[in-house]
CSV table of C-alpha atoms in Angstrom, one decimal:
chain,number,residue,atom,x,y,z
A,1,MET,CA,1.1,-21.0,-13.3
A,2,ASP,CA,2.2,-18.9,-16.3
A,3,LEU,CA,6.0,-19.3,-16.5
A,4,THR,CA,6.5,-19.2,-20.2
A,5,PRO,CA,10.0,-17.9,-21.0
A,6,VAL,CA,10.0,-14.1,-21.0
A,7,GLN,CA,11.6,-13.9,-24.5
A,8,ASP,CA,8.2,-14.2,-26.0
A,9,VAL,CA,7.3,-10.8,-24.6
A,10,LYS,CA,10.6,-9.0,-25.1
A,11,GLY,CA,9.9,-5.3,-25.9
A,12,ALA,CA,6.4,-5.4,-24.6
A,13,LEU,CA,6.9,-2.7,-22.0
A,14,ARG,CA,7.0,1.1,-22.6
A,15,ASN,CA,10.4,2.7,-23.3
A,16,ASP,CA,9.8,4.9,-20.3
A,17,PHE,CA,8.6,2.1,-18.0
A,18,PHE,CA,9.7,2.6,-14.3
A,19,HIS,CA,11.2,-0.3,-12.5
A,20,GLY,CA,12.6,-0.3,-9.0
A,21,TYR,CA,11.9,-1.0,-5.3
A,22,ALA,CA,9.4,0.3,-2.8
A,23,THR,CA,9.8,1.0,1.0
A,24,ALA,CA,8.0,2.7,3.8
A,25,ALA,CA,9.6,5.2,6.2
A,26,PRO,CA,8.6,3.5,9.5
A,27,GLN,CA,10.0,0.2,8.3
A,28,VAL,CA,13.4,1.3,7.0
A,29,GLU,CA,14.4,4.7,8.3
A,30,GLY,CA,15.2,4.1,11.9
A,31,ALA,CA,16.3,7.3,13.7
A,32,TRP,CA,12.8,7.3,15.3
A,33,ASN,CA,13.5,10.2,17.6
A,34,LYS,CA,16.6,11.8,15.9
A,35,ASP,CA,17.1,15.3,14.7
A,36,GLY,CA,13.7,16.6,15.9
A,37,LYS,CA,11.5,13.8,14.7
A,38,GLY,CA,8.3,13.4,16.7
A,39,PRO,CA,6.7,10.0,17.6
A,40,SER,CA,4.2,8.4,15.2
A,41,ILE,CA,1.4,5.9,16.1
A,42,TRP,CA,3.8,3.2,14.9
A,43,ASP,CA,6.5,4.3,17.3
A,44,THR,CA,3.8,4.1,20.1
A,45,PHE,CA,2.6,0.7,18.8
A,46,GLY,CA,6.2,-0.8,18.7
A,47,HIS,CA,7.0,0.5,22.2
A,48,THR,CA,3.8,-1.0,23.7
A,49,PRO,CA,4.6,-4.4,25.2
A,50,GLY,CA,2.7,-7.2,23.6
A,51,LYS,CA,1.8,-5.5,20.4
A,52,VAL,CA,4.6,-6.9,18.3
A,53,LYS,CA,5.1,-10.7,18.4
A,54,ASP,CA,8.9,-10.6,18.9
A,55,ASN,CA,8.9,-7.4,20.9
A,56,SER,CA,11.0,-5.7,18.2
A,57,THR,CA,10.7,-2.0,17.4
A,58,ALA,CA,11.5,0.2,14.4
A,59,ASP,CA,13.9,2.3,16.5
A,60,ASP,CA,16.8,1.4,14.2
A,61,ALA,CA,15.1,-0.6,11.4
A,62,VAL,CA,17.7,-0.9,8.7
A,63,ARG,CA,19.0,2.7,9.3
A,64,ALA,CA,18.0,4.1,5.9
A,65,TYR,CA,18.2,7.5,7.5
A,66,ASP,CA,21.9,7.1,8.1
A,67,PHE,CA,22.8,5.0,5.0
A,68,TYR,CA,20.7,6.6,2.2
A,69,ARG,CA,23.7,7.3,0.1
A,70,GLU,CA,24.8,3.7,0.3
A,71,ASP,CA,21.3,2.6,-0.5
A,72,VAL,CA,21.1,4.8,-3.6
A,73,ALA,CA,24.5,3.4,-4.8
A,74,LEU,CA,23.3,-0.1,-4.3
A,75,MET,CA,20.1,0.6,-6.2
A,76,LYS,CA,22.1,2.1,-9.0
A,77,SER,CA,24.3,-1.0,-9.2
A,78,TYR,CA,21.2,-3.1,-9.7
A,79,GLY,CA,20.2,-1.0,-12.7
A,80,VAL,CA,16.8,0.4,-11.4
A,81,ASN,CA,15.5,3.6,-12.7
A,82,ALA,CA,13.0,4.5,-9.9
A,83,TYR,CA,12.6,4.2,-6.2
A,84,ARG,CA,9.3,4.5,-4.3
A,85,PHE,CA,9.6,5.6,-0.7
A,86,SER,CA,7.4,7.3,1.9
A,87,LEU,CA,7.9,10.4,4.0
A,88,SER,CA,7.5,10.4,7.7
A,89,TRP,CA,4.9,13.0,8.6
A,90,SER,CA,6.2,13.4,12.1
A,91,ARG,CA,9.8,13.8,10.9
A,92,ILE,CA,8.6,16.8,8.8
A,93,ILE,CA,6.0,18.2,11.2
A,94,PRO,CA,6.8,16.6,14.6
A,95,LEU,CA,3.4,17.4,16.1
A,96,GLY,CA,1.6,17.1,12.8
A,97,GLY,CA,-0.9,19.9,12.9
A,98,ALA,CA,-1.6,22.8,10.5
A,99,GLU,CA,-0.4,25.3,13.1
A,100,ASP,CA,2.6,23.3,14.4
A,101,PRO,CA,6.2,24.1,13.5
A,102,VAL,CA,8.1,22.4,10.7
A,103,ASN,CA,11.3,20.5,11.4
A,104,GLU,CA,13.9,21.8,8.9
A,105,GLN,CA,16.3,18.9,9.6
A,106,GLY,CA,13.6,16.4,8.6
A,107,ILE,CA,12.9,18.3,5.3
A,108,LYS,CA,16.6,18.4,4.6
A,109,PHE,CA,16.9,14.6,4.9
A,110,TYR,CA,14.3,14.1,2.2
A,111,GLN,CA,15.7,16.9,0.0
A,112,ASP,CA,19.1,15.2,0.2
A,113,LEU,CA,17.6,11.8,-0.6
A,114,VAL,CA,15.8,13.2,-3.7
A,115,ASP,CA,18.9,14.9,-4.9
A,116,GLU,CA,21.0,11.8,-4.4
A,117,LEU,CA,18.5,9.7,-6.4
A,118,LEU,CA,18.3,12.2,-9.3
A,119,LYS,CA,22.0,12.5,-9.4
A,120,ASN,CA,22.2,8.8,-10.0
A,121,GLY,CA,19.5,8.7,-12.6
A,122,ILE,CA,16.8,7.2,-10.3
A,123,THR,CA,13.3,8.8,-10.4
A,124,PRO,CA,11.7,9.3,-6.9
A,125,PHE,CA,8.1,8.2,-6.4
A,126,VAL,CA,7.1,9.8,-3.1
A,127,THR,CA,4.2,8.6,-0.8
A,128,LEU,CA,2.9,11.1,1.7
A,129,PHE,CA,1.3,8.6,4.0
A,130,HIS,CA,2.2,5.0,4.7
A,131,TRP,CA,0.2,4.4,7.9
A,132,ASP,CA,2.2,6.6,10.4
A,133,VAL,CA,-0.1,9.4,11.7
A,134,PRO,CA,1.8,11.7,14.1
A,135,GLN,CA,1.0,10.5,17.6
A,136,ALA,CA,0.1,14.1,18.7
A,137,LEU,CA,-2.8,14.1,16.3
A,138,GLU,CA,-4.1,10.8,17.5
A,139,ASP,CA,-4.0,12.2,21.0
A,140,ARG,CA,-5.6,15.5,20.1
A,141,TYR,CA,-8.7,14.4,18.3
A,142,GLY,CA,-8.5,10.7,17.4
A,143,GLY,CA,-6.6,11.0,14.1
A,144,MET,CA,-8.7,10.0,11.0
A,145,LEU,CA,-11.8,9.3,13.1
A,146,ASN,CA,-12.2,13.1,13.0
A,147,GLN,CA,-12.4,14.1,9.4
A,148,GLU,CA,-13.1,17.8,10.1
A,149,LYS,CA,-9.8,18.2,12.0
A,150,PHE,CA,-7.7,15.7,10.2
A,151,VAL,CA,-8.1,17.0,6.6
A,152,PRO,CA,-6.7,20.5,7.2
A,153,ASP,CA,-3.7,19.0,9.0
A,154,PHE,CA,-3.0,16.6,6.2
A,155,VAL,CA,-3.4,19.3,3.5
A,156,ARG,CA,-0.9,21.6,5.3
A,157,TYR,CA,1.5,18.7,5.6
A,158,ALA,CA,1.1,18.0,1.9
A,159,ARG,CA,1.7,21.6,1.0
A,160,VAL,CA,4.9,21.6,3.0
A,161,CYS,CA,6.1,18.6,1.1
A,162,PHE,CA,5.1,20.0,-2.4
A,163,GLU,CA,6.9,23.2,-1.6
A,164,SER,CA,10.0,21.5,-0.1
A,165,LEU,CA,10.5,18.8,-2.8
A,166,PRO,CA,9.9,20.6,-6.1
A,167,ARG,CA,12.0,18.1,-8.0
A,168,VAL,CA,9.6,15.3,-7.3
A,169,ARG,CA,7.4,14.5,-10.3
A,170,HIS,CA,5.4,11.5,-9.0
A,171,TRP,CA,3.3,11.8,-5.8
A,172,ILE,CA,1.2,9.3,-4.0
A,173,THR,CA,-1.1,10.5,-1.3
A,174,PHE,CA,-2.0,7.3,0.6
A,175,ASN,CA,-0.6,3.9,0.6
A,176,GLU,CA,-3.2,1.1,0.9
A,177,PRO,CA,-5.9,3.1,2.7
A,178,GLY,CA,-8.0,0.0,3.1
A,179,VAL,CA,-5.3,-2.0,4.8
A,180,TYR,CA,-4.6,0.9,7.2
A,181,SER,CA,-8.4,1.0,8.1
A,182,LEU,CA,-8.9,-2.8,8.4
A,183,ALA,CA,-5.7,-3.7,10.2
A,184,GLY,CA,-5.8,-0.7,12.5
A,185,TYR,CA,-9.5,-0.3,13.2
A,186,ALA,CA,-11.2,-3.7,12.3
A,187,ALA,CA,-8.7,-6.3,13.3
A,188,GLY,CA,-6.8,-4.0,15.7
A,189,VAL,CA,-3.4,-5.6,14.9
A,190,HIS,CA,-1.8,-2.5,13.5
A,191,ALA,CA,-1.5,1.0,14.8
A,192,PRO,CA,-3.5,2.7,16.2
A,193,ALA,CA,-4.8,-0.7,17.5
A,194,ARG,CA,-8.5,-0.2,17.8
A,195,SER,CA,-11.2,-2.9,17.3
A,196,SER,CA,-14.3,-4.4,19.0
A,197,PHE,CA,-12.2,-7.2,20.4
A,198,ARG,CA,-11.6,-6.3,24.0
A,199,ASP,CA,-9.1,-9.2,24.5
A,200,LEU,CA,-6.9,-7.3,22.1
A,201,ASN,CA,-7.9,-3.6,22.1
A,202,GLU,CA,-9.3,-1.4,24.9
A,203,GLU,CA,-11.2,0.8,22.4
A,204,GLY,CA,-12.7,0.7,19.0
A,205,ASP,CA,-15.7,-0.5,17.0
A,206,SER,CA,-14.9,-2.8,14.1
A,207,SER,CA,-18.3,-2.5,12.6
A,208,THR,CA,-18.1,1.3,11.9
A,209,GLU,CA,-14.6,2.8,12.4
A,210,PRO,CA,-12.9,1.2,9.4
A,211,PHE,CA,-15.5,2.8,7.1
A,212,ILE,CA,-15.3,6.2,8.9
A,213,VAL,CA,-11.5,6.2,8.6
A,214,SER,CA,-11.6,5.2,4.9
A,215,HIS,CA,-14.0,7.9,4.1
A,216,THR,CA,-11.6,10.4,5.7
A,217,GLU,CA,-8.8,9.1,3.6
A,218,LEU,CA,-10.7,9.5,0.4
A,219,VAL,CA,-11.8,13.0,1.2
A,220,ALA,CA,-8.3,14.0,2.4
A,221,HIS,CA,-6.8,12.5,-0.8
A,222,GLY,CA,-9.3,14.6,-2.8
A,223,HIS,CA,-8.3,17.8,-1.1
A,224,VAL,CA,-4.6,17.2,-1.5
A,225,SER,CA,-4.9,16.2,-5.1
A,226,LYS,CA,-6.9,19.4,-5.8
A,227,LEU,CA,-4.2,21.4,-4.0
A,228,TYR,CA,-1.5,19.9,-6.1
A,229,ARG,CA,-3.3,20.2,-9.4
A,230,GLU,CA,-4.3,23.8,-8.8
A,231,GLU,CA,-1.1,25.2,-7.3
A,232,PHE,CA,1.8,23.0,-8.1
A,233,LYS,CA,1.2,20.8,-11.2
A,234,GLU,CA,1.7,23.4,-13.9
A,235,GLN,CA,5.1,24.5,-12.5
A,236,GLN,CA,6.4,21.2,-11.3
A,237,GLN,CA,5.0,19.1,-14.3
A,238,GLY,CA,4.2,16.2,-12.0
A,239,THR,CA,1.4,13.8,-11.4
A,240,ILE,CA,-0.6,12.7,-8.3
A,241,GLY,CA,-2.6,9.7,-7.4
A,242,ILE,CA,-3.2,7.1,-4.7
A,243,THR,CA,-2.1,3.5,-4.2
A,244,LEU,CA,-4.8,0.8,-3.4
A,245,HIS,CA,-4.3,-2.7,-2.2
A,246,GLY,CA,-6.1,-5.7,-3.6
A,247,ASN,CA,-5.7,-9.4,-4.4
A,248,TRP,CA,-7.5,-11.4,-7.0
A,249,SER,CA,-10.6,-13.3,-5.9
A,250,GLU,CA,-11.3,-16.4,-7.9
A,251,PRO,CA,-14.6,-18.3,-7.6
A,252,TYR,CA,-14.3,-21.4,-5.4
A,253,ASP,CA,-16.5,-23.3,-7.9
A,254,GLU,CA,-16.0,-21.6,-11.3
A,255,GLU,CA,-19.3,-23.1,-12.6
A,256,ASP,CA,-21.5,-21.9,-9.7
A,257,PRO,CA,-23.1,-18.5,-10.3
A,258,ARG,CA,-23.3,-17.9,-6.6
A,259,ASP,CA,-19.5,-18.2,-6.2
A,260,GLN,CA,-19.0,-16.0,-9.3
A,261,GLU,CA,-21.1,-13.4,-7.6
A,262,ALA,CA,-19.3,-13.9,-4.4
A,263,ALA,CA,-15.9,-13.4,-6.0
A,264,GLU,CA,-17.0,-10.2,-7.7
A,265,ARG,CA,-18.5,-9.0,-4.4
A,266,ALA,CA,-15.2,-9.7,-2.6
A,267,ARG,CA,-13.3,-7.7,-5.3
A,268,GLU,CA,-15.8,-4.8,-4.7
A,269,PHE,CA,-15.4,-4.9,-0.9
A,270,GLU,CA,-11.6,-5.0,-1.2
A,271,ILE,CA,-10.8,-2.9,-4.2
A,272,ALA,CA,-13.9,-1.0,-5.6
A,273,TRP,CA,-14.5,0.2,-2.0
A,274,PHE,CA,-11.9,2.9,-2.9
A,275,ALA,CA,-11.6,2.7,-6.6
A,276,ASP,CA,-15.3,3.2,-7.5
A,277,PRO,CA,-15.4,6.6,-5.7
A,278,LEU,CA,-12.1,7.6,-7.3
A,279,TYR,CA,-12.4,6.4,-10.9
A,280,LYS,CA,-16.0,5.3,-11.7
A,281,THR,CA,-19.0,6.6,-9.8
A,282,GLY,CA,-18.0,9.0,-7.0
A,283,ASP,CA,-19.7,6.6,-4.7
A,284,TYR,CA,-19.3,3.2,-2.9
A,285,PRO,CA,-20.3,0.0,-4.7
A,286,ALA,CA,-24.0,-1.0,-4.4
A,287,SER,CA,-23.0,-4.4,-2.9
A,288,MET,CA,-21.3,-2.6,0.0
A,289,ARG,CA,-24.3,-0.4,0.7
A,290,ALA,CA,-26.6,-3.4,0.5
A,291,GLN,CA,-24.7,-5.2,3.3
A,292,LEU,CA,-23.5,-2.3,5.4
A,293,GLY,CA,-26.4,0.2,5.2
A,294,ASP,CA,-25.8,3.4,7.1
A,295,ARG,CA,-22.6,2.0,8.7
A,296,LEU,CA,-21.1,3.0,5.4
A,297,PRO,CA,-20.7,6.8,5.2
A,298,ARG,CA,-22.4,8.8,2.5
A,299,PHE,CA,-20.6,11.2,0.2
A,300,THR,CA,-22.0,14.7,0.1
A,301,PRO,CA,-22.3,16.0,-3.5
A,302,GLU,CA,-19.3,18.2,-2.9
A,303,GLU,CA,-17.2,15.2,-1.6
A,304,SER,CA,-18.2,13.0,-4.5
A,305,LYS,CA,-17.2,15.7,-7.0
A,306,LEU,CA,-13.9,16.3,-5.1
A,307,VAL,CA,-13.0,12.6,-5.1
A,308,LEU,CA,-14.1,11.4,-8.5
A,309,GLY,CA,-11.2,11.8,-11.0
A,310,SER,CA,-8.8,13.0,-8.3
A,311,SER,CA,-6.3,10.2,-8.9
A,312,GLU,CA,-4.4,10.6,-12.2
A,313,PHE,CA,-3.3,7.0,-12.2
A,314,TYR,CA,-4.2,3.7,-10.5
A,315,GLY,CA,-1.5,2.8,-8.0
A,316,MET,CA,-1.7,-1.0,-7.5
A,317,ASN,CA,-0.3,-3.1,-4.6
A,318,SER,CA,-1.0,-6.8,-5.1
A,319,TYR,CA,0.5,-10.1,-4.0
A,320,THR,CA,-1.7,-13.2,-4.3
A,321,THR,CA,-5.0,-14.8,-5.1
A,322,PHE,CA,-7.7,-16.4,-3.0
A,323,PHE,CA,-10.6,-18.8,-3.8
A,324,VAL,CA,-13.9,-17.3,-2.7
A,325,GLN,CA,-17.2,-19.1,-1.9
A,326,HIS,CA,-20.6,-17.7,-1.2
A,327,LYS,CA,-22.2,-17.8,2.2
A,328,ASP,CA,-25.8,-18.7,2.8
A,329,THR,CA,-25.9,-17.2,6.3
A,330,PRO,CA,-26.4,-13.5,7.1
A,331,PRO,CA,-23.2,-11.4,7.4
A,332,ASP,CA,-21.6,-10.8,10.8
A,333,ILE,CA,-21.7,-7.2,11.9
A,334,ASN,CA,-17.9,-7.1,11.8
A,335,ASP,CA,-17.6,-8.6,8.3
A,336,HIS,CA,-15.5,-6.6,5.9
A,337,LYS,CA,-15.1,-9.0,3.0
A,338,GLY,CA,-18.6,-9.2,1.5
A,339,ASN,CA,-19.9,-12.2,3.5
A,340,VAL,CA,-17.8,-14.9,1.8
A,341,HIS,CA,-15.8,-18.0,2.7
A,342,ILE,CA,-12.1,-17.8,1.7
A,343,HIS,CA,-10.2,-21.0,0.7
A,344,ASP,CA,-6.6,-22.1,-0.2
A,345,THR,CA,-8.0,-24.7,-2.6
A,346,ASN,CA,-11.0,-24.6,-5.0
A,347,SER,CA,-13.8,-27.1,-5.3
A,348,LYS,CA,-11.7,-29.4,-7.4
A,349,GLY,CA,-8.8,-29.4,-4.9
A,350,VAL,CA,-6.6,-27.1,-6.9
A,351,SER,CA,-4.3,-24.9,-4.8
A,352,ARG,CA,-4.2,-21.2,-5.1
A,353,GLY,CA,-0.4,-21.3,-5.4
A,354,GLU,CA,2.9,-22.4,-4.0
A,355,GLU,CA,3.4,-21.4,-0.4
A,356,SER,CA,5.8,-18.7,0.8
A,357,ASP,CA,6.9,-18.0,4.4
A,358,THR,CA,3.8,-15.9,5.0
A,359,ALA,CA,0.6,-17.8,5.4
A,360,TRP,CA,-1.6,-15.6,3.3
A,361,LEU,CA,0.9,-15.0,0.5
A,362,ARG,CA,1.1,-17.7,-2.2
A,363,MET,CA,2.6,-17.5,-5.6
A,364,ALA,CA,-0.3,-16.9,-8.1
A,365,PRO,CA,0.8,-15.0,-11.2
A,366,GLY,CA,-2.3,-16.1,-13.2
A,367,GLY,CA,-4.6,-14.3,-10.8
A,368,PHE,CA,-2.3,-11.3,-10.9
A,369,ARG,CA,-2.8,-11.0,-14.7
A,370,LYS,CA,-6.6,-11.4,-14.3
A,371,LEU,CA,-6.6,-8.6,-11.7
A,372,LEU,CA,-4.7,-6.3,-14.0
A,373,ASN,CA,-7.4,-6.9,-16.7
A,374,TRP,CA,-10.2,-6.4,-14.2
A,375,ILE,CA,-8.8,-3.1,-13.0
A,376,TRP,CA,-8.1,-1.9,-16.5
A,377,ASN,CA,-11.5,-2.9,-17.9
A,378,ARG,CA,-13.4,-1.4,-15.0
A,379,TYR,CA,-11.5,1.9,-14.6
A,380,HIS,CA,-9.5,2.6,-17.8
A,381,VAL,CA,-6.7,4.6,-16.2
A,382,PRO,CA,-3.0,4.0,-16.4
A,383,ILE,CA,-1.8,1.4,-13.8
A,384,TYR,CA,1.4,1.9,-11.8
A,385,ILE,CA,2.3,-1.3,-9.9
A,386,THR,CA,3.7,0.2,-6.7
A,387,GLU,CA,4.2,-3.0,-4.7
A,388,ASN,CA,4.6,-6.7,-5.4
A,389,GLY,CA,6.8,-9.4,-3.9
A,390,THR,CA,7.1,-12.3,-1.6
A,391,THR,CA,8.8,-13.9,1.3
A,392,ALA,CA,10.5,-17.3,0.9
A,393,LYS,CA,10.5,-20.2,3.3
A,394,GLY,CA,13.6,-20.5,5.4
A,395,GLU,CA,15.0,-17.1,4.8
A,396,THR,CA,15.0,-16.1,8.5
A,397,ALA,CA,17.8,-18.6,9.0
A,398,PRO,CA,19.2,-18.8,5.4
A,399,THR,CA,21.1,-21.8,4.1
A,400,PRO,CA,23.1,-21.8,0.8
A,401,GLU,CA,20.0,-23.4,-0.8
A,402,VAL,CA,17.7,-20.7,0.5
A,403,LEU,CA,20.1,-17.9,-0.6
A,404,ASN,CA,20.0,-19.4,-4.1
A,405,ASP,CA,16.5,-18.0,-4.0
A,406,GLN,CA,14.9,-20.0,-6.7
A,407,PHE,CA,11.4,-19.5,-5.2
A,408,ARG,CA,11.7,-15.8,-5.5
A,409,ILE,CA,13.1,-16.1,-9.0
A,410,ARG,CA,10.1,-18.1,-10.1
A,411,PHE,CA,7.8,-15.6,-8.4
A,412,PHE,CA,9.2,-12.7,-10.3
A,413,GLU,CA,9.3,-14.6,-13.6
A,414,GLY,CA,5.6,-15.3,-13.2
A,415,TYR,CA,4.5,-11.9,-12.1
A,416,VAL,CA,6.7,-9.7,-14.3
A,417,GLY,CA,5.9,-12.0,-17.2
A,418,GLY,CA,2.2,-11.6,-16.5
A,419,ILE,CA,2.6,-7.8,-16.6
A,420,ALA,CA,4.3,-8.0,-20.0
A,421,ARG,CA,1.6,-10.3,-21.4
A,422,ALA,CA,-1.2,-8.1,-20.0
A,423,VAL,CA,0.4,-5.2,-21.9
A,424,LYS,CA,1.2,-7.1,-25.1
A,425,GLU,CA,-1.7,-9.4,-25.4
A,426,ASP,CA,-4.5,-7.8,-23.4
A,427,GLY,CA,-3.8,-4.1,-24.1
A,428,VAL,CA,-3.5,-3.0,-20.4
A,429,ASP,CA,-1.7,0.3,-19.9
A,430,ILE,CA,0.9,-0.5,-17.2
A,431,ARG,CA,3.7,2.0,-16.5
A,432,SER,CA,5.7,0.8,-13.5
A,433,TYR,CA,6.7,-2.1,-11.4
A,434,PHE,CA,8.1,-1.7,-7.9
A,435,ALA,CA,9.3,-4.8,-6.0
A,436,TRP,CA,8.6,-5.0,-2.3
A,437,THR,CA,11.1,-4.5,-1.0
A,438,PHE,CA,14.6,-3.0,-1.4
A,439,THR,CA,16.1,-4.1,2.0
A,440,ASP,CA,15.1,-6.3,4.8
A,441,ASN,CA,12.7,-4.2,6.8
A,442,TRP,CA,10.7,-4.0,10.0
A,443,GLY,CA,7.2,-5.2,10.3
A,444,LYS,CA,5.7,-5.8,6.8
A,445,PHE,CA,4.7,-9.3,7.9
A,446,SER,CA,5.6,-9.1,11.7
A,447,THR,CA,2.8,-7.5,13.7
A,448,ILE,CA,1.1,-9.3,16.6
A,449,ASN,CA,-0.9,-11.7,14.5
A,450,SER,CA,2.0,-12.8,12.4
A,451,SER,CA,4.2,-15.9,12.5
A,452,ARG,CA,7.5,-14.2,11.6
A,453,SER,CA,9.4,-11.0,12.0
A,454,VAL,CA,11.7,-9.3,9.5
A,455,THR,CA,13.8,-7.1,11.7
A,456,ASP,CA,17.4,-7.9,10.5
A,457,LYS,CA,19.7,-4.9,10.9
A,458,HIS,CA,22.1,-5.8,8.1
A,459,ARG,CA,21.9,-4.1,4.7
A,460,MET,CA,20.7,-6.5,2.1
A,461,GLY,CA,19.5,-5.9,-1.4
A,462,CYS,CA,16.9,-8.4,-2.3
A,463,TRP,CA,14.1,-9.4,-4.7
A,464,LEU,CA,16.0,-8.3,-7.8
A,465,LEU,CA,14.0,-7.7,-11.0
């Protein structure tokens, strides 16, 4: 683990580097049915018995809707210069559709939040979609499973946002489109809770639907990006992109060519699935087509042209590293990882990192730096790190020792130090760092398949830079 004192990279980051926190509307706002807001698929999910392990809901969350001024004051006291948050589509257009009425109270909330941030010297980074499709659109036509109907609804929603928030200069269309697809349509443990597993979900097809939904997300992003660049960019002087998830995949046996290939294939299935169409080829990776065949949608020439180059930066959410080993057996029809084994230790017994309070999330700053280089070398676009952070063991019932938070301090020393070294020593163009997250929130690690729930209602600034 690279924990060299940060003094050796002092001054490595840009003078205009953005640093702050990231949140998501469904996890912090609360006020789920207040002032005209309509229900989202996450409201439905949280109110469906058995979907959330501890039966909690986001009805109140941490009440960011009511306490946004206090939140901004707290962020200012921490010295941040940026805040990434998402908009609730169903707060702005309660029924979601292109012909449905706009909720002026919902728009005013976000206008007031943006004004408060700017008044305090904090730059807003605004995400249009963080997994919360209006429930009305899910009911009408199946949400993102219907690209033809979804795209015009999303484009109209984006237009309303661009027109209503002209002071915003940094726009993100989708947050982690792959996680939305895989958790909601492959595993079925997130909204809208669809999969092939009938003991968990009544409907869905894990072998096809995640890829259909992801294709819709890419095409919808392309249309919204085109809208912004053609009608709003010149006047507002802003930028627009997308945020992708992805963790580093390290070969289980670094000397085995099969594991090296497996690790690269895993990176392609997880990251290049979206990034290659956006930044490199306008099409999905060949490794995905070889395994998935016609279950992977095909871009029309018009779609490929629309999507390629449509993101002006690489929005990067990343947390950890995994060891990846090849499989000799044919892939399962519901495999979404590239037909690989995933391990916590490598062939020599080396751990992938110190454990957190979340099973999959281990501290691995060395892999984080490798991933930054892999993305930069493959795509050569500026990187905005839009999420990174960790849980810590014992924090659900904190003791004085836990509140001292040495684990999280080490985590940030390693990861932020890795960013600085990637810039200074490797020449990677990195322009922001947003810690996940600003307050305790509902549900980031607490859906039905999780071992813990973060649903505290107190206000708590955490994970300081």
